[in-house]
XYZ file of C-alpha atoms in Angstrom:
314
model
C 0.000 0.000 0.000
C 0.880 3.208 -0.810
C 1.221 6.764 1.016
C -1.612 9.234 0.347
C -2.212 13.059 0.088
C -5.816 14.125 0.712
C -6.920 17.323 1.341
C -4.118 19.899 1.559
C -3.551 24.049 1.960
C -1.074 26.060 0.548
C -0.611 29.629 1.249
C 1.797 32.676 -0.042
C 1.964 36.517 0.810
C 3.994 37.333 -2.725
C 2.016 39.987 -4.162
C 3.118 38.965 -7.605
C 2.165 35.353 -7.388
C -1.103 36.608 -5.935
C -1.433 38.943 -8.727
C -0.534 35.966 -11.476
C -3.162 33.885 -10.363
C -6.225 36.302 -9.833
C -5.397 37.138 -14.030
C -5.294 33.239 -14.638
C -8.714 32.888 -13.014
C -10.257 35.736 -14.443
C -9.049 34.227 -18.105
C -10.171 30.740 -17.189
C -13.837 29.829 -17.860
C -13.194 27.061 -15.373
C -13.313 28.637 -12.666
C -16.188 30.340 -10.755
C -16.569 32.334 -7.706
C -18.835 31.041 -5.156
C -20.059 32.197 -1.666
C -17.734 33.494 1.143
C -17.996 30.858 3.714
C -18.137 31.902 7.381
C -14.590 30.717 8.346
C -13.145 32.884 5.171
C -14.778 36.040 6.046
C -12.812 38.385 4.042
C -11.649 36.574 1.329
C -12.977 35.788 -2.523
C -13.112 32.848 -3.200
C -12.899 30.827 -6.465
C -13.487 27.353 -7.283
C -13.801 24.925 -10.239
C -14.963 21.647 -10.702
C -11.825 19.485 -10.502
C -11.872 20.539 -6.819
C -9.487 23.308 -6.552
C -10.549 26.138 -4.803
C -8.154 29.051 -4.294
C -9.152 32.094 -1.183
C -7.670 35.667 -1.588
C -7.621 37.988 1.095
C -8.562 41.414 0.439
C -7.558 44.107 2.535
C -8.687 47.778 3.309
C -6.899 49.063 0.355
C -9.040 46.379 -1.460
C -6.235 44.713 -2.569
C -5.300 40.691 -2.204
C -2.358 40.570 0.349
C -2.814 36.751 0.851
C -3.509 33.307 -1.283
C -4.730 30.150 0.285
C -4.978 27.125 -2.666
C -7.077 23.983 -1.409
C -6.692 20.736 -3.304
C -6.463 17.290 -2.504
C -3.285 15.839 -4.790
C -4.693 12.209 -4.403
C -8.513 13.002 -5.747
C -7.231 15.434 -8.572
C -5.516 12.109 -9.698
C -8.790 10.346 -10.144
C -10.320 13.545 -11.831
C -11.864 14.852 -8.032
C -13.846 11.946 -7.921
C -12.089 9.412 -4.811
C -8.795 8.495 -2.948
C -9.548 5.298 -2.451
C -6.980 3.810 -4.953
C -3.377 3.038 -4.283
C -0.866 5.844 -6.937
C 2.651 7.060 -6.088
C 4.165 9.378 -3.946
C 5.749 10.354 -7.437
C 2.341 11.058 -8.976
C 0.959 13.102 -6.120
C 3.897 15.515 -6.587
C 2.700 15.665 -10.470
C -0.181 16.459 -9.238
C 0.668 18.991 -7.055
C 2.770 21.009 -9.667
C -0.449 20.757 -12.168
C -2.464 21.959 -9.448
C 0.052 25.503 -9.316
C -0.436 25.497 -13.625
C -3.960 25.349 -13.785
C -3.805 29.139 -11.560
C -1.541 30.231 -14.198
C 2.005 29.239 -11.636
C 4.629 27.488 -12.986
C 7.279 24.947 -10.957
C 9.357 27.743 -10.191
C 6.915 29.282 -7.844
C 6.423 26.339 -5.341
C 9.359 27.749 -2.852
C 7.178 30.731 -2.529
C 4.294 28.366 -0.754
C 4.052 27.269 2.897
C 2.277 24.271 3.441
C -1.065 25.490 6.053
C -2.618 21.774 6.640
C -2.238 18.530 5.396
C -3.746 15.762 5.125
C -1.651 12.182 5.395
C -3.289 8.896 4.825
C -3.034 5.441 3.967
C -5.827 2.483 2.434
C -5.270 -1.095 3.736
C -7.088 -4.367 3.278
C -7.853 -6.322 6.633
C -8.654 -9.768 7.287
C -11.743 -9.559 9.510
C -15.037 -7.350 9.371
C -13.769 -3.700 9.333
C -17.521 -2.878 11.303
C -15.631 -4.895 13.791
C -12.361 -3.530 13.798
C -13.767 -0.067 13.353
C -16.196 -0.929 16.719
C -13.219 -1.644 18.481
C -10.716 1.556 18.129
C -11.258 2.722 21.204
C -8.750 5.260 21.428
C -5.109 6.875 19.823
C -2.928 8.115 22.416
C -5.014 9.992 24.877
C -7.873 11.013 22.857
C -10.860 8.485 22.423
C -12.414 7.864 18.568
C -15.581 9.545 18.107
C -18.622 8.043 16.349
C -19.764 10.806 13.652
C -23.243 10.591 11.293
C -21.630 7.812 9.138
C -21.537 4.600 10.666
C -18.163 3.475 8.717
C -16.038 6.722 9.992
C -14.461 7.717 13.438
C -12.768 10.852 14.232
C -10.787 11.223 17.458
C -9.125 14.831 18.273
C -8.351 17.354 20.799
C -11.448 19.595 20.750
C -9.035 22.116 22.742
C -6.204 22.452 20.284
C -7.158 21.771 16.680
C -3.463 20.566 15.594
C -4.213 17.300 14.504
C -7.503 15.222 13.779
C -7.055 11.373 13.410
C -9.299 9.411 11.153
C -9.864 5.676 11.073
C -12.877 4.609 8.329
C -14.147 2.035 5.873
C -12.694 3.251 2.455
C -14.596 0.799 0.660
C -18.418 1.202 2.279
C -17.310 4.832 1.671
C -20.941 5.965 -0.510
C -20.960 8.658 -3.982
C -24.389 9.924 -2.742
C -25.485 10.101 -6.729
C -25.064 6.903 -7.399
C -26.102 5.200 -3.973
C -23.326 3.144 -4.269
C -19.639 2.136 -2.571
C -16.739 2.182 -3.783
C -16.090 -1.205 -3.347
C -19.298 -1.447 -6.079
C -18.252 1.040 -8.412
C -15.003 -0.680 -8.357
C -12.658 2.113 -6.557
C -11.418 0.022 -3.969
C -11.559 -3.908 -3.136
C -13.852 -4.956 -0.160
C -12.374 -5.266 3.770
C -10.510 -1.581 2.626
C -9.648 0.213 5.498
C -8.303 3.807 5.510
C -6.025 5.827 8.328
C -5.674 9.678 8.184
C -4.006 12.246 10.330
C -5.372 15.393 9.476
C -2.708 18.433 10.484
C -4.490 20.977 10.785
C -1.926 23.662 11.789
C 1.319 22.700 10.506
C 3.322 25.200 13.000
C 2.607 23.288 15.832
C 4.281 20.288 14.326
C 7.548 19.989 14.323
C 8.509 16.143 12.543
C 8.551 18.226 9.356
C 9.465 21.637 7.812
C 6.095 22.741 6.817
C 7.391 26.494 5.588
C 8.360 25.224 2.231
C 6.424 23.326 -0.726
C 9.459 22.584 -2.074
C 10.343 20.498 1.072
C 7.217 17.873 -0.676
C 9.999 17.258 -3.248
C 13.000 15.808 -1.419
C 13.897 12.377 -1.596
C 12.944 11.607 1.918
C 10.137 13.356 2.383
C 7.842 10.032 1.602
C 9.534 8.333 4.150
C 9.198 10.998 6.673
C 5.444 10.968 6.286
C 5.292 6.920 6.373
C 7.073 7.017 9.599
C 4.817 9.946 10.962
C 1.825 7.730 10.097
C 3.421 4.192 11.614
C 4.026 6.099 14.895
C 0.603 7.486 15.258
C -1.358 4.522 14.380
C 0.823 1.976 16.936
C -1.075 3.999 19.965
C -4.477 2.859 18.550
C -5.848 0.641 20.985
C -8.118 -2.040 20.145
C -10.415 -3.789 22.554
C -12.424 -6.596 21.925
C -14.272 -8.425 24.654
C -15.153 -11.270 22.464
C -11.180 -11.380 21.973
C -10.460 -12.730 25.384
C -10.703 -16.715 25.815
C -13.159 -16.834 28.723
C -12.272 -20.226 29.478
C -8.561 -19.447 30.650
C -9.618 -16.322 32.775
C -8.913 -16.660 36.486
C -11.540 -16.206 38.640
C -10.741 -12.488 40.310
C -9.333 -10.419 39.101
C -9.766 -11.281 35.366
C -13.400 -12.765 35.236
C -14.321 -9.370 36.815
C -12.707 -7.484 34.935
C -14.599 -8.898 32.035
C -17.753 -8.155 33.463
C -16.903 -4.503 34.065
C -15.577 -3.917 30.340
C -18.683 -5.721 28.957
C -20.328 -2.245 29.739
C -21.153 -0.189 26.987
C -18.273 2.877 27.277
C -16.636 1.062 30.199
C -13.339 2.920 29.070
C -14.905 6.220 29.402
C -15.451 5.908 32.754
C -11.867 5.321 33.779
C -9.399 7.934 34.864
C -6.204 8.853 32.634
C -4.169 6.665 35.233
C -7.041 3.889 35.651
C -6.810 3.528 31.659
C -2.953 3.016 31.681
C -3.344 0.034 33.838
C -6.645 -1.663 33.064
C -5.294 -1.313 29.263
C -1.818 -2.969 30.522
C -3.885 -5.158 32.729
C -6.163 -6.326 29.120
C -2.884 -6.857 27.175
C -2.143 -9.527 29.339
C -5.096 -11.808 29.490
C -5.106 -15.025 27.624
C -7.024 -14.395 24.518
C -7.762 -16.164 21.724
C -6.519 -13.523 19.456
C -4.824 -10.319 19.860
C -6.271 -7.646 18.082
C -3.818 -5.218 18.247
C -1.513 -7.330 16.899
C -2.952 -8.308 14.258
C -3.671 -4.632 13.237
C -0.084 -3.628 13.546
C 0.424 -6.530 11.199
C -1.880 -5.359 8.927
C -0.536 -1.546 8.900
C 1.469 -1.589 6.024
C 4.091 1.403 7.183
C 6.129 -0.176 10.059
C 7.165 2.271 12.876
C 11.287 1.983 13.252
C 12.148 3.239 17.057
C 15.627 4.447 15.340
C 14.611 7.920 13.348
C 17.502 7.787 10.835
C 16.264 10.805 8.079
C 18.569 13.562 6.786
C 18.252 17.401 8.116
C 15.536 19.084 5.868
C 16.704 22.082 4.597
């Protein structure tokens, strides 16, 4: 499986990139301008139907001091329509460097770009029901998954600090709402697909990567940065399956009541920060008659190396 790059941000403050790309726009029948949306008071905002949308800020001199581009490299691939294929790291450059010439910017601008957010993800096939595995992600780290209006998708995030947003989902039950179909049907994705995302939503606050170049998406490691980010991240999932846990082989206390407290719906929840450590420690080491977490590490197909080994970025 292959690394991917959903939705991204791009931003620059050089008036004569700025300037290039409002003339491209105005010259390109592709494009249209659409309603300022609440969280982009301020700016105009343009957008055309292979899912680019590009944001200028206008100041009090009613001129455009800022550009904001929104694209997702991996969708713009598959002409806007899914992600849900495997393509190279090679290819979602490509398509990063069209997404600059369609505003009118050639290759020679991308130094001039920060990167604002990201989006890094990955599809994977898994060997049992993904309604199960996706029922069982309980938590990443410190912050639990969060059921959201589609039954195939979880989110899990610090409501506090919007830096990251971690998404675990069933690529392939994954619905286009005009054809009420998957993509598994329409033929996007195989079945049992799985996807992982870490959303970063404010790349400042991280600091695995240099974030205050574009061009820094171009160096040779740079795919192998992001693979290791993503490893790292998804090996503090934690799974938890009561029907994982071979009943029979339980000692009477403290395991068999153990099992009876966890069999409650949000048992987890009710724990303390500390309390979670342990019971979690305390579940890892019950005879089961598989080990879920395990198995999903196994499945993860970017393997987290405890040795970071990658060349200064410069």
């Amino acid at each position: 499986m292959l690394l991917s790059i959903d939705h991204t941000l791009i931003s620059t403050q050089n008036v004569d990139i700025i300037y290039l790309c409002l003339q491209s726009i105005n010259k390109n029948k592709k494009f249209n301008q659409i309603k300022t949306k609440k969280e982009w008071k301020g700016y105009i905002i343009f957008h055309n139907i292979d899912g680019i949308t590009a944001y200028f800020r206008v100041n009090r001199f009613k001129q455009s001091d800022r550009l904001c581009i929104a694209f997702s490299p991996h969708k713009l691939y598959n002409k806007g329509v899914h992600n849900a294929n495997n393509i190279s790291f090679f290819k979602l450059q490509q398509c990063m460097i069209s997404t600059l010439w369609n505003l009118g910017l050639g290759k020679d601008k991308i130094p001039y770009f920060k990167i604002s957010s990201i989006e890094l993800g990955v599809n994977f096939e898994v060997m049992r029901d993904p309604y199960f595995i996706l029922d069982s992600a309980i938590m990443i780290g410190t912050y639990f998954f969060e059921n959201t209006e589609y039954k195939h998708y979880k989110v899990a995030h610090n409501t506090n600090h919007k830096y990251l947003k971690h998404k675990l989902y069933i690529k392939s039950e994954q619905i286009v709402t005009s054809k009420q179909r998957n993509f598994a049907e329409l033929g996007y994705c195989s079945k049992n697909i799985m996807r992982f995302e870490v959303k970063i939503e404010r790349t400042e606050k991280i600091k695995f990567f240099d974030f205050k170049n574009l061009q820094n998406l171009f160096l040779p490691t740079t795919e192998n940065i992001f693979k290791q980010f993503l490893a790292e991240k998804f090996k503090t999932i934690f799974f938890f399956s009561i029907k994982s846990l071979d009943r029979r082989k339980l000692k009477k206390t403290p395991q068999t009541r153990f099992y009876h407290q966890a069999e409650v719906p949000k048992y987890w929840k009710t724990l303390s920060a500390a309390q979670r450590g342990n019971k979690r420690k305390f579940y890892d080491a019950l005879p089961k008659s598989f080990d879920l977490n395990i198995e999903m590490q196994n499945c993860f197909p970017f393997k987290d190396h405890k040795i970071l080994d990658f060349p200064t970025i410069l």
